[in-house]
Short mmCIF file of C-alpha atoms in Angstrom, two decimals:
data_model
loop_
_atom_site.label_atom_id
_atom_site.label_comp_id
_atom_site.label_asym_id
_atom_site.label_seq_id
_atom_site.Cartn_x
_atom_site.Cartn_y
_atom_site.Cartn_z
CA MET A 1 126.26 110.05 105.35
CA VAL A 2 128.99 108.72 103.04
CA LEU A 3 128.05 106.01 100.59
CA GLN A 4 130.62 104.29 98.38
CA GLY A 5 132.83 107.35 98.50
CA GLN A 6 130.09 109.77 97.42
CA GLU A 7 129.25 112.65 99.68
CA VAL A 8 125.57 113.33 99.22
CA ARG A 9 124.84 115.61 102.16
CA LEU A 10 123.96 119.21 101.45
CA ALA A 11 125.49 120.34 104.73
CA ASP A 12 126.64 118.80 108.00
CA THR A 13 124.27 121.00 109.97
CA ILE A 14 120.65 121.87 110.60
CA THR A 15 119.85 125.52 111.03
CA VAL A 16 117.39 126.18 113.83
CA ASN A 17 116.10 129.70 114.41
CA GLY A 18 119.13 131.04 112.55
CA THR A 19 121.83 129.04 114.34
CA ALA A 20 123.54 126.01 112.74
CA TYR A 21 123.83 122.82 114.75
CA PRO A 22 125.64 119.56 113.88
CA ILE A 23 123.56 116.57 112.72
CA PRO A 24 123.25 113.90 115.44
CA ASP A 25 125.17 110.65 114.91
CA ASP A 26 122.30 108.26 115.76
CA PRO A 27 119.89 108.19 112.80
CA ARG A 28 117.01 107.24 115.08
CA VAL A 29 116.87 110.76 116.56
CA SER A 30 113.66 112.41 115.46
CA LEU A 31 113.73 116.09 114.62
CA LEU A 32 111.59 116.60 117.75
CA ASP A 33 114.04 114.83 120.05
CA PHE A 34 116.91 116.68 118.38
CA LEU A 35 115.28 120.04 119.18
CA ARG A 36 114.35 119.18 122.73
CA GLN A 37 117.17 116.97 123.91
CA HIS A 38 120.19 117.76 121.71
CA ILE A 39 119.97 121.53 121.45
CA GLY A 40 117.74 122.34 124.45
CA LEU A 41 114.88 123.99 122.63
CA THR A 42 112.07 122.60 124.77
CA GLY A 43 109.38 124.91 123.49
CA THR A 44 108.41 122.30 120.92
CA LYS A 45 106.40 119.63 122.74
CA LYS A 46 106.08 115.85 122.54
CA GLY A 47 102.45 114.81 122.81
CA CYS A 48 101.66 111.53 121.10
CA ASP A 49 104.93 111.05 119.18
CA HIS A 50 102.87 109.58 116.34
CA GLY A 51 101.75 112.59 114.25
CA GLN A 52 98.27 112.65 115.68
CA CYS A 53 98.31 115.59 118.12
CA GLY A 54 100.37 118.32 116.46
CA ALA A 55 102.12 119.44 119.66
CA CYS A 56 105.50 118.96 117.88
CA THR A 57 104.60 121.16 114.86
CA VAL A 58 107.53 123.22 113.61
CA LEU A 59 108.30 125.03 110.35
CA VAL A 60 110.87 123.41 108.04
CA ASN A 61 111.86 125.74 105.22
CA GLY A 62 108.67 127.63 106.03
CA VAL A 63 106.40 124.56 105.82
CA ARG A 64 104.67 123.15 108.90
CA ILE A 65 105.33 119.48 109.65
CA ASN A 66 105.16 117.06 112.59
CA SER A 67 108.73 117.03 113.93
CA CYS A 68 108.07 113.66 115.61
CA LEU A 69 107.65 111.91 112.28
CA THR A 70 110.88 112.88 110.61
CA LEU A 71 114.51 112.08 111.32
CA ALA A 72 116.92 114.86 112.20
CA THR A 73 119.47 113.23 109.94
CA MET A 74 117.22 113.80 106.94
CA HIS A 75 117.28 117.57 107.46
CA ASP A 76 120.89 118.55 106.64
CA GLY A 77 120.90 122.01 105.19
CA ASP A 78 117.30 122.66 106.21
CA ASP A 79 116.07 125.76 107.99
CA VAL A 80 113.88 125.00 111.03
CA THR A 81 111.80 127.54 112.91
CA THR A 82 110.38 126.64 116.34
CA ILE A 83 108.17 128.57 118.72
CA GLU A 84 111.38 130.11 120.18
CA GLY A 85 112.12 131.53 116.73
CA LEU A 86 108.76 133.15 116.19
CA GLY A 87 109.02 135.67 118.97
CA THR A 88 110.21 136.35 122.50
CA PRO A 89 108.41 137.28 125.74
CA GLU A 90 109.55 140.85 125.06
CA GLU A 91 108.68 140.84 121.39
CA PRO A 92 105.97 138.19 120.79
CA SER A 93 104.64 137.52 117.29
CA ALA A 94 101.18 138.68 116.41
CA LEU A 95 99.76 135.16 117.02
CA GLN A 96 101.67 134.70 120.28
CA ARG A 97 100.21 137.99 121.49
CA ALA A 98 96.71 137.05 120.28
CA PHE A 99 96.84 133.64 122.04
CA VAL A 100 97.65 135.45 125.33
CA GLU A 101 94.93 138.09 124.76
CA HIS A 102 92.26 135.52 123.90
CA ASP A 103 93.31 133.00 126.50
CA GLY A 104 93.82 130.45 123.69
CA TYR A 105 94.94 127.67 126.08
CA GLN A 106 94.45 126.18 129.48
CA CYS A 107 97.46 124.04 130.39
CA GLY A 108 99.47 125.47 127.48
CA TYR A 109 101.11 122.20 126.40
CA CYS A 110 99.69 122.23 122.86
CA THR A 111 100.17 126.01 122.46
CA PRO A 112 103.63 126.09 120.78
CA GLY A 113 102.37 123.60 118.16
CA GLN A 114 99.13 125.51 117.77
CA ILE A 115 101.01 128.78 117.19
CA CYS A 116 103.56 127.28 114.75
CA SER A 117 100.70 125.63 112.91
CA ALA A 118 98.58 128.80 112.74
CA THR A 119 101.62 130.85 111.61
CA ALA A 120 102.03 128.55 108.60
CA MET A 121 98.27 128.36 108.09
CA LEU A 122 97.99 132.10 107.54
CA GLU A 123 100.75 131.86 104.90
CA GLU A 124 98.93 129.02 103.23
CA ILE A 125 95.72 131.07 103.06
CA ALA A 126 97.70 134.03 101.70
CA ALA A 127 99.01 131.68 98.97
CA GLY A 128 95.41 130.74 98.09
CA TRP A 129 95.74 127.06 99.08
CA PRO A 130 92.28 125.46 99.41
CA SER A 131 91.27 123.15 102.22
CA ASP A 132 88.67 120.36 102.56
CA ALA A 133 86.33 123.04 103.93
CA SER A 134 86.72 125.36 100.97
CA GLU A 135 83.71 125.73 98.74
CA THR A 136 85.83 126.05 95.62
CA LEU A 137 89.35 124.93 94.84
CA ASN A 138 90.21 128.13 93.03
CA GLY A 139 89.82 131.69 94.09
CA LYS A 140 90.35 133.59 97.28
CA VAL A 141 89.88 131.70 100.55
CA ARG A 142 87.10 133.11 102.73
CA LEU A 143 88.48 132.68 106.25
CA SER A 144 85.50 131.29 108.18
CA SER A 145 85.55 129.48 111.50
CA GLU A 146 84.99 126.26 109.53
CA GLU A 147 88.11 126.96 107.46
CA ILE A 148 90.23 127.59 110.52
CA ARG A 149 88.93 124.47 112.30
CA GLU A 150 89.60 122.27 109.25
CA ARG A 151 93.06 123.75 108.66
CA MET A 152 93.98 123.37 112.35
CA SER A 153 92.61 119.85 112.69
CA GLY A 154 96.17 118.49 113.05
CA ASN A 155 96.53 120.26 116.40
CA LEU A 156 94.60 118.80 119.29
CA CYS A 157 93.89 120.64 122.59
CA ARG A 158 92.96 118.22 125.32
CA CYS A 159 91.82 121.19 127.49
CA GLY A 160 89.36 122.10 124.80
CA ALA A 161 90.42 125.73 124.36
CA TYR A 162 89.36 125.57 120.69
CA ALA A 163 86.92 128.47 120.80
CA ASN A 164 89.62 130.85 122.04
CA ILE A 165 92.23 129.44 119.71
CA VAL A 166 89.95 130.11 116.76
CA ALA A 167 89.25 133.63 118.10
CA ALA A 168 92.95 134.35 118.42
CA ILE A 169 93.62 133.21 114.86
CA GLU A 170 90.64 135.11 113.48
CA ASP A 171 91.93 138.21 115.24
CA VAL A 172 95.35 138.02 113.61
CA ALA A 173 93.86 137.09 110.22
CA ALA A 174 91.60 140.15 110.37
CA GLY A 175 94.68 142.27 111.11
CA ASP A 176 96.43 140.77 108.10
CA ARG A 177 93.51 141.70 105.93
CA SER A 178 93.32 145.28 107.07
CA MET B 1 112.73 102.29 117.54
CA ARG B 2 115.12 99.46 116.68
CA PRO B 3 118.58 100.55 115.53
CA PHE B 4 119.04 100.80 111.79
CA GLN B 5 121.62 102.04 109.31
CA TYR B 6 120.71 105.20 107.47
CA THR B 7 121.97 105.70 103.93
CA ARG B 8 121.33 108.60 101.66
CA ALA B 9 120.88 107.08 98.20
CA PRO B 10 123.01 109.16 95.77
CA SER B 11 121.10 107.96 92.67
CA LEU B 12 118.01 106.08 91.63
CA ALA B 13 120.15 103.12 90.57
CA GLU B 14 121.78 103.00 93.97
CA ALA B 15 118.37 103.31 95.67
CA SER B 16 117.30 100.25 93.69
CA ASN B 17 120.46 98.36 94.62
CA LEU B 18 119.99 99.19 98.29
CA THR B 19 116.32 98.32 98.46
CA ALA B 20 116.86 95.11 96.41
CA GLY B 21 118.60 93.77 99.52
CA GLU B 22 116.66 92.09 102.26
CA ASN B 23 115.59 94.31 105.17
CA THR B 24 116.25 97.64 103.49
CA LEU B 25 113.33 100.03 103.01
CA ALA B 26 113.18 103.24 101.01
CA ILE B 27 112.12 106.31 103.04
CA ALA B 28 110.62 109.41 101.49
CA GLY B 29 108.26 111.55 103.62
CA GLY B 30 108.41 108.91 106.30
CA THR B 31 105.14 109.87 108.00
CA ASN B 32 103.80 106.32 107.84
CA LEU B 33 107.07 104.35 107.92
CA LEU B 34 108.59 106.09 110.97
CA ASP B 35 105.30 105.71 112.81
CA LEU B 36 105.36 101.98 112.13
CA MET B 37 109.04 101.77 113.12
CA LYS B 38 108.26 103.33 116.49
CA LEU B 39 105.56 100.67 116.92
CA GLN B 40 108.07 98.01 115.80
CA VAL B 41 105.64 96.93 113.13
CA GLU B 42 108.45 97.74 110.70
CA THR B 43 111.98 96.83 111.77
CA PRO B 44 114.22 97.53 108.80
CA GLY B 45 117.98 97.05 109.22
CA GLN B 46 118.59 99.91 106.83
CA LEU B 47 116.74 102.93 105.49
CA ALA B 48 117.59 104.25 102.06
CA ASP B 49 116.70 107.93 101.97
CA ILE B 50 115.41 108.71 98.47
CA ASN B 51 114.29 112.29 99.20
CA ARG B 52 116.93 114.13 97.22
CA LEU B 53 116.86 112.10 94.04
CA GLY B 54 114.61 114.56 92.14
CA TYR B 55 111.33 113.18 90.82
CA ALA B 56 109.53 115.93 92.65
CA ASP B 57 108.30 117.96 89.67
CA ILE B 58 104.70 118.20 88.47
CA GLU B 59 104.83 118.62 84.71
CA ASP B 60 102.63 118.49 81.61
CA THR B 61 102.89 115.38 79.47
CA ASP B 62 103.00 115.50 75.67
CA ASP B 63 99.44 114.25 75.31
CA GLY B 64 97.92 116.90 77.60
CA GLY B 65 98.08 114.89 80.79
CA LEU B 66 100.09 115.56 83.92
CA ARG B 67 102.98 113.76 85.49
CA LEU B 68 103.14 113.93 89.32
CA GLY B 69 106.64 113.31 90.62
CA ALA B 70 106.71 110.51 93.18
CA LEU B 71 108.58 112.79 95.57
CA ALA B 72 106.27 115.75 95.12
CA THR B 73 104.33 116.17 98.37
CA ASN B 74 100.66 115.58 98.71
CA THR B 75 100.26 119.31 99.40
CA GLU B 76 102.21 120.35 96.31
CA THR B 77 99.95 118.08 94.29
CA ALA B 78 96.64 119.14 95.78
CA VAL B 79 97.36 122.88 95.34
CA HIS B 80 98.96 122.61 91.90
CA PRO B 81 96.97 124.88 89.49
CA ARG B 82 96.42 122.16 86.88
CA VAL B 83 95.38 119.58 89.46
CA ARG B 84 92.87 122.04 90.92
CA SER B 85 91.46 122.98 87.45
CA ASP B 86 91.67 119.73 85.48
CA TYR B 87 91.64 116.98 88.15
CA PRO B 88 89.64 118.48 91.03
CA VAL B 89 88.66 115.01 92.27
CA LEU B 90 92.33 114.47 93.07
CA SER B 91 92.75 117.78 94.92
CA ARG B 92 89.59 117.02 96.90
CA ALA B 93 90.68 113.49 97.76
CA ILE B 94 94.10 114.62 98.99
CA LEU B 95 92.65 117.48 101.01
CA ALA B 96 90.13 115.10 102.62
CA GLY B 97 93.00 113.01 104.03
CA ALA B 98 95.26 113.42 107.03
CA THR B 99 96.23 116.94 108.24
CA GLN B 100 98.08 119.83 106.64
CA GLN B 101 101.23 118.92 108.57
CA LEU B 102 101.17 115.30 107.27
CA ARG B 103 100.24 116.27 103.71
CA ASN B 104 103.15 118.71 103.68
CA LYS B 105 105.59 115.88 104.35
CA ALA B 106 103.91 112.86 102.74
CA THR B 107 104.87 112.15 99.11
CA ASN B 108 102.79 110.84 96.25
CA GLY B 109 104.82 107.65 95.94
CA GLY B 110 104.74 107.01 99.66
CA ASN B 111 101.01 107.68 99.80
CA LEU B 112 100.43 104.80 97.37
CA CYS B 113 102.58 102.52 99.54
CA GLN B 114 101.02 103.44 102.92
CA ARG B 115 100.04 100.49 105.09
CA THR B 116 96.61 99.65 106.47
CA ARG B 117 95.49 101.24 109.75
CA CYS B 118 94.01 97.90 110.94
CA PHE B 119 94.35 97.88 114.72
CA TYR B 120 95.62 94.28 114.68
CA PHE B 121 98.32 95.13 112.14
CA THR B 122 99.66 98.10 114.09
CA ASN B 123 99.62 96.34 117.48
CA ILE B 124 102.48 93.79 117.65
CA ASP B 125 100.81 91.99 120.57
CA GLN B 126 97.91 90.99 118.36
CA PRO B 127 97.69 88.29 115.67
CA CYS B 128 97.96 89.55 112.11
CA ASN B 129 98.59 87.50 108.97
CA LYS B 130 99.81 90.61 107.20
CA ARG B 131 102.47 91.46 109.79
CA GLU B 132 103.23 87.94 110.90
CA PRO B 133 102.08 85.37 108.35
CA GLY B 134 100.29 82.42 109.92
CA SER B 135 99.49 84.19 113.23
CA GLY B 136 95.82 84.57 112.34
CA CYS B 137 93.51 87.53 111.76
CA GLY B 138 92.25 89.27 114.87
CA ALA B 139 89.86 91.50 112.98
CA ILE B 140 87.61 88.82 111.41
CA ASP B 141 85.91 88.17 114.76
CA GLY B 142 87.13 91.33 116.42
CA ILE B 143 87.19 95.12 116.08
CA ALA B 144 86.32 95.56 112.44
CA LYS B 145 84.54 98.86 112.04
CA LEU B 146 87.06 100.20 109.52
CA HIS B 147 87.42 96.86 107.71
CA ALA B 148 86.66 95.64 104.24
CA ILE B 149 83.39 94.37 102.80
CA LEU B 150 84.65 93.53 99.31
CA GLY B 151 87.53 91.33 98.11
CA THR B 152 88.34 89.97 101.59
CA SER B 153 89.88 86.58 102.32
CA ASP B 154 89.88 84.29 105.36
CA GLN B 155 93.40 85.56 105.97
CA CYS B 156 92.81 89.34 106.08
CA ILE B 157 89.98 91.87 105.96
CA ALA B 158 92.11 95.05 106.19
CA THR B 159 91.41 98.08 104.03
CA TYR B 160 93.76 100.24 102.03
CA PRO B 161 93.37 103.46 103.99
CA GLY B 162 94.24 106.21 101.51
CA ASP B 163 92.15 108.79 99.65
CA MET B 164 94.52 109.92 96.90
CA ALA B 165 94.70 106.51 95.22
CA VAL B 166 90.90 106.30 95.09
CA ALA B 167 90.80 109.46 92.96
CA LEU B 168 93.74 108.19 90.90
CA SER B 169 91.82 104.98 90.22
CA ALA B 170 88.75 106.87 89.03
CA LEU B 171 90.98 109.03 86.82
CA GLY B 172 92.69 106.00 85.29
CA ALA B 173 96.21 107.13 86.30
CA THR B 174 99.34 105.12 85.76
CA VAL B 175 102.22 104.43 88.18
CA GLU B 176 105.74 104.79 86.78
CA ILE B 177 108.22 102.36 88.41
CA SER B 178 111.94 102.01 88.06
CA GLY B 179 114.03 99.04 89.16
CA ASP B 180 117.15 97.00 88.42
CA LYS B 181 115.30 95.24 85.59
CA GLY B 182 114.31 98.53 83.96
CA GLU B 183 111.26 100.70 83.95
CA ARG B 184 107.60 99.76 83.77
CA SER B 185 104.18 101.50 83.98
CA VAL B 186 101.29 99.96 85.85
CA PRO B 187 97.68 101.29 86.01
CA VAL B 188 96.84 102.47 89.53
CA ARG B 189 93.87 100.09 89.33
CA ASP B 190 96.32 97.20 89.07
CA PHE B 191 98.92 98.52 91.56
CA HIS B 192 97.39 97.35 94.82
CA CYS B 193 96.56 93.68 95.50
CA LEU B 194 93.75 91.86 97.24
CA PRO B 195 94.81 89.95 100.33
CA GLY B 196 94.09 86.38 99.18
CA ASP B 197 96.48 83.95 100.83
CA THR B 198 99.30 86.53 100.80
CA PRO B 199 98.01 89.53 102.74
CA TRP B 200 101.59 90.75 103.33
CA ILE B 201 101.79 91.55 99.63
CA GLU B 202 100.00 94.86 99.30
CA ASN B 203 101.12 96.07 95.87
CA ILE B 204 102.96 94.87 92.80
CA LEU B 205 106.27 96.62 93.65
CA GLU B 206 109.10 94.15 93.70
CA ARG B 207 112.15 94.41 95.86
CA GLY B 208 114.43 97.08 94.40
CA GLU B 209 111.64 98.87 92.58
CA ILE B 210 111.00 102.54 93.29
CA ILE B 211 107.98 104.59 92.19
CA THR B 212 109.20 107.60 90.18
CA GLY B 213 105.94 109.18 89.10
CA ILE B 214 102.19 109.03 88.58
CA VAL B 215 100.81 109.96 85.19
CA LEU B 216 97.33 111.44 84.82
CA PRO B 217 95.71 111.04 81.37
CA ALA B 218 94.55 114.13 79.52
CA PRO B 219 91.62 115.71 81.36
CA VAL B 220 88.08 114.78 80.43
CA GLY B 221 84.83 116.74 80.74
CA GLY B 222 82.15 116.33 83.28
CA THR B 223 81.68 116.71 87.00
CA GLN B 224 84.27 115.43 89.46
CA ILE B 225 83.26 114.58 93.04
CA TYR B 226 85.10 113.08 96.01
CA ARG B 227 82.70 112.18 98.76
CA LYS B 228 84.20 110.87 101.99
CA VAL B 229 82.09 109.53 104.86
CA ARG B 230 83.94 109.32 108.15
CA GLU B 231 83.34 109.36 111.92
CA ARG B 232 84.43 112.97 112.35
CA SER B 233 84.64 115.69 109.75
CA SER B 234 88.41 116.05 109.71
CA TYR B 235 91.49 113.85 110.19
CA ALA B 236 89.79 110.48 110.04
CA PHE B 237 90.01 107.57 107.64
CA ALA B 238 87.16 106.86 105.27
CA LEU B 239 84.44 104.47 106.29
CA VAL B 240 83.35 104.77 102.68
CA SER B 241 84.54 107.17 99.97
CA VAL B 242 83.51 107.62 96.36
CA ALA B 243 85.52 109.29 93.61
CA ALA B 244 83.38 110.05 90.61
CA ILE B 245 83.87 111.55 87.17
CA ILE B 246 80.43 111.89 85.68
CA GLU B 247 79.30 113.38 82.39
CA LEU B 248 75.77 113.58 80.98
CA THR B 249 75.02 114.06 77.29
CA ASP B 250 71.42 114.75 76.21
CA GLY B 251 70.27 113.81 79.69
CA LYS B 252 72.00 110.43 79.71
CA PHE B 253 75.19 109.20 81.33
CA SER B 254 78.03 109.45 78.79
CA ARG B 255 80.81 108.99 81.35
CA ALA B 256 80.74 107.30 84.76
CA ASP B 257 84.21 106.59 86.10
CA LEU B 258 83.83 105.52 89.72
CA ALA B 259 86.23 104.24 92.40
CA PHE B 260 85.62 103.52 96.08
CA GLY B 261 87.71 103.83 99.23
CA GLY B 262 87.30 102.16 102.62
CA LEU B 263 85.72 99.04 101.13
CA ALA B 264 88.65 96.82 100.29
CA HIS B 265 92.36 96.04 100.46
CA LYS B 266 92.72 98.28 97.42
CA PRO B 267 90.90 101.26 95.91
CA TRP B 268 87.84 99.46 94.52
CA HIS B 269 87.10 99.86 90.80
CA ASP B 270 84.42 97.60 89.31
CA PRO B 271 83.96 98.58 85.66
CA ARG B 272 80.46 97.05 85.60
CA VAL B 273 79.18 99.79 87.93
CA GLY B 274 79.96 102.62 85.51
CA GLU B 275 78.97 100.57 82.48
CA CYS B 276 75.47 99.95 83.82
CA LEU B 277 74.96 103.74 83.95
CA LEU B 278 76.16 104.59 80.43
CA GLY B 279 73.43 105.60 78.01
CA GLN B 280 70.83 105.61 80.75
CA VAL B 281 68.72 108.46 82.12
CA PRO B 282 69.51 109.12 85.81
CA SER B 283 66.92 107.70 88.20
CA ASP B 284 66.72 106.29 91.71
CA ALA B 285 66.11 102.88 90.24
CA LEU B 286 69.21 103.11 88.09
CA PHE B 287 71.35 104.26 91.04
CA ASP B 288 69.99 101.26 93.01
CA LYS B 289 70.94 98.95 90.18
CA ALA B 290 74.54 100.37 90.16
CA ALA B 291 74.71 99.79 93.92
CA ASP B 292 73.36 96.26 93.53
CA ILE B 293 76.14 95.44 91.11
CA LEU B 294 78.83 97.10 93.27
CA LEU B 295 77.68 95.27 96.42
CA GLU B 296 76.76 91.92 94.83
CA ASP B 297 79.52 90.07 96.71
CA ALA B 298 79.73 92.40 99.75
CA ARG B 299 80.11 90.72 103.11
CA GLY B 300 80.17 92.32 106.56
CA PHE B 301 82.04 91.12 109.60
CA GLY B 302 79.70 92.33 112.35
CA GLU B 303 81.02 95.72 113.30
CA ASN B 304 81.29 96.82 109.70
CA ASP B 305 77.94 95.50 108.44
CA PHE B 306 76.77 99.10 108.30
CA LYS B 307 79.19 99.76 105.44
CA ILE B 308 76.93 97.92 103.02
CA PRO B 309 73.93 100.22 103.29
CA LEU B 310 76.26 103.21 103.82
CA THR B 311 78.03 102.47 100.52
CA ARG B 312 74.70 102.20 98.77
CA ARG B 313 73.49 105.53 100.10
CA THR B 314 76.84 107.28 99.48
CA LEU B 315 76.87 106.11 95.90
CA HIS B 316 73.27 107.26 95.53
CA ALA B 317 74.12 110.69 96.97
CA VAL B 318 77.15 111.11 94.67
CA LEU B 319 75.21 110.14 91.52
CA SER B 320 72.32 112.44 92.51
CA GLN B 321 74.70 115.34 93.14
CA ALA B 322 76.62 114.69 89.92
CA THR B 323 73.32 114.57 87.98
CA GLU B 324 72.19 117.85 89.48
CA ASP B 325 75.57 119.54 88.84
CA ALA B 326 75.54 118.32 85.23
CA ALA B 327 71.97 119.45 84.60
#
């Protein structure tokens, strides 16, 4: 966007899963609608469109956010990773494989958001970030079921596959530790 | 969402100029503002994006305190080593709010400016003096479970919904503000307003003013607690919350800085509550006296009557826990 002759954009593009795409003209386009409707990456899902369900969770510069509550036009120069960028049917990521093995879904609609969210969550734990469920703010995070449930509370599953979602994440976290 | 013009503010001065105009709002994280724009509760003609102006650092101040950049995210603040070590009540308050995805995007300045979650405010088909002055208050005789019991008016009984600001109030933090008339610093305790006859005025920011930082005073000793009572254990707003910084010397209270969330249109800080504890030996009778002072003017609106005994018990629990921790 040009303002009084000053170019303040970092770039004219958003990079998604390694490919650069032009910024949409209409500033109302959410990052979620940009992914789904402008560049055809429909893996990211629209649930509530109000930041309550987490189905739209993607990674922006490695950090998980609700793509429904941010404008695509605000993300010039940013690096977005969606479920399509985490793995493929032929080469799934560890979490994608674990969700299949543990049946961590029923209808599957929330699953891309769950997996993007869990991918970032494991990084956050590795970085030592505490959560509301952590006994202490400092020190190594002990990855209990309570920790996973608190850290994943921004991702709802209306089918109620939570037990298997937690099992899938625990499985991958255990692999990370070994 | 109604059409709007989007402008990337190239400087703080330009952001002030833009937002000084009618119908232009600053956008930072956007997690609350965009939600309200989708609901057409907010219908700005222009958004001034302030995200890349800087003001995102968390840095030591000369007197041993800490300055939190307005554009630092809630997550960056909650996990900062010094916040975790020296201001744990703030880490705890932030971590008790929202979800990781929202905290990753929400900024400190935006968090202070978030709007109430009153059902009548967020539903444009309902009356709301805050959203549409003169249209009435649906909550006073309506769905009021989340609503205020202190500092209400016959115009509005909405609560300030945040957690972070409750901890900042207990800590005695200061908000740094920049505008076309210069810079000013305002204590967090004076930043938010009671509804009175102007419920649409929620804080002291004037048009064209932008929050640039929040300054925490040098850390003090004692135990820090953030206790949040809510309807489910994660991702819910506080029914009642208590931020407490408590210190005991020779078995008597030597510090009792307390602030409360979920009770009013602003983080509630009543200096008399802490003062009545100072120099006293902890006891159930003393905690009851503190609650009596806090709740002297409390008034329920039916559905939220429970908040009065809940606040009493939560304060009691926090003071008991702090006393045990300090012993």
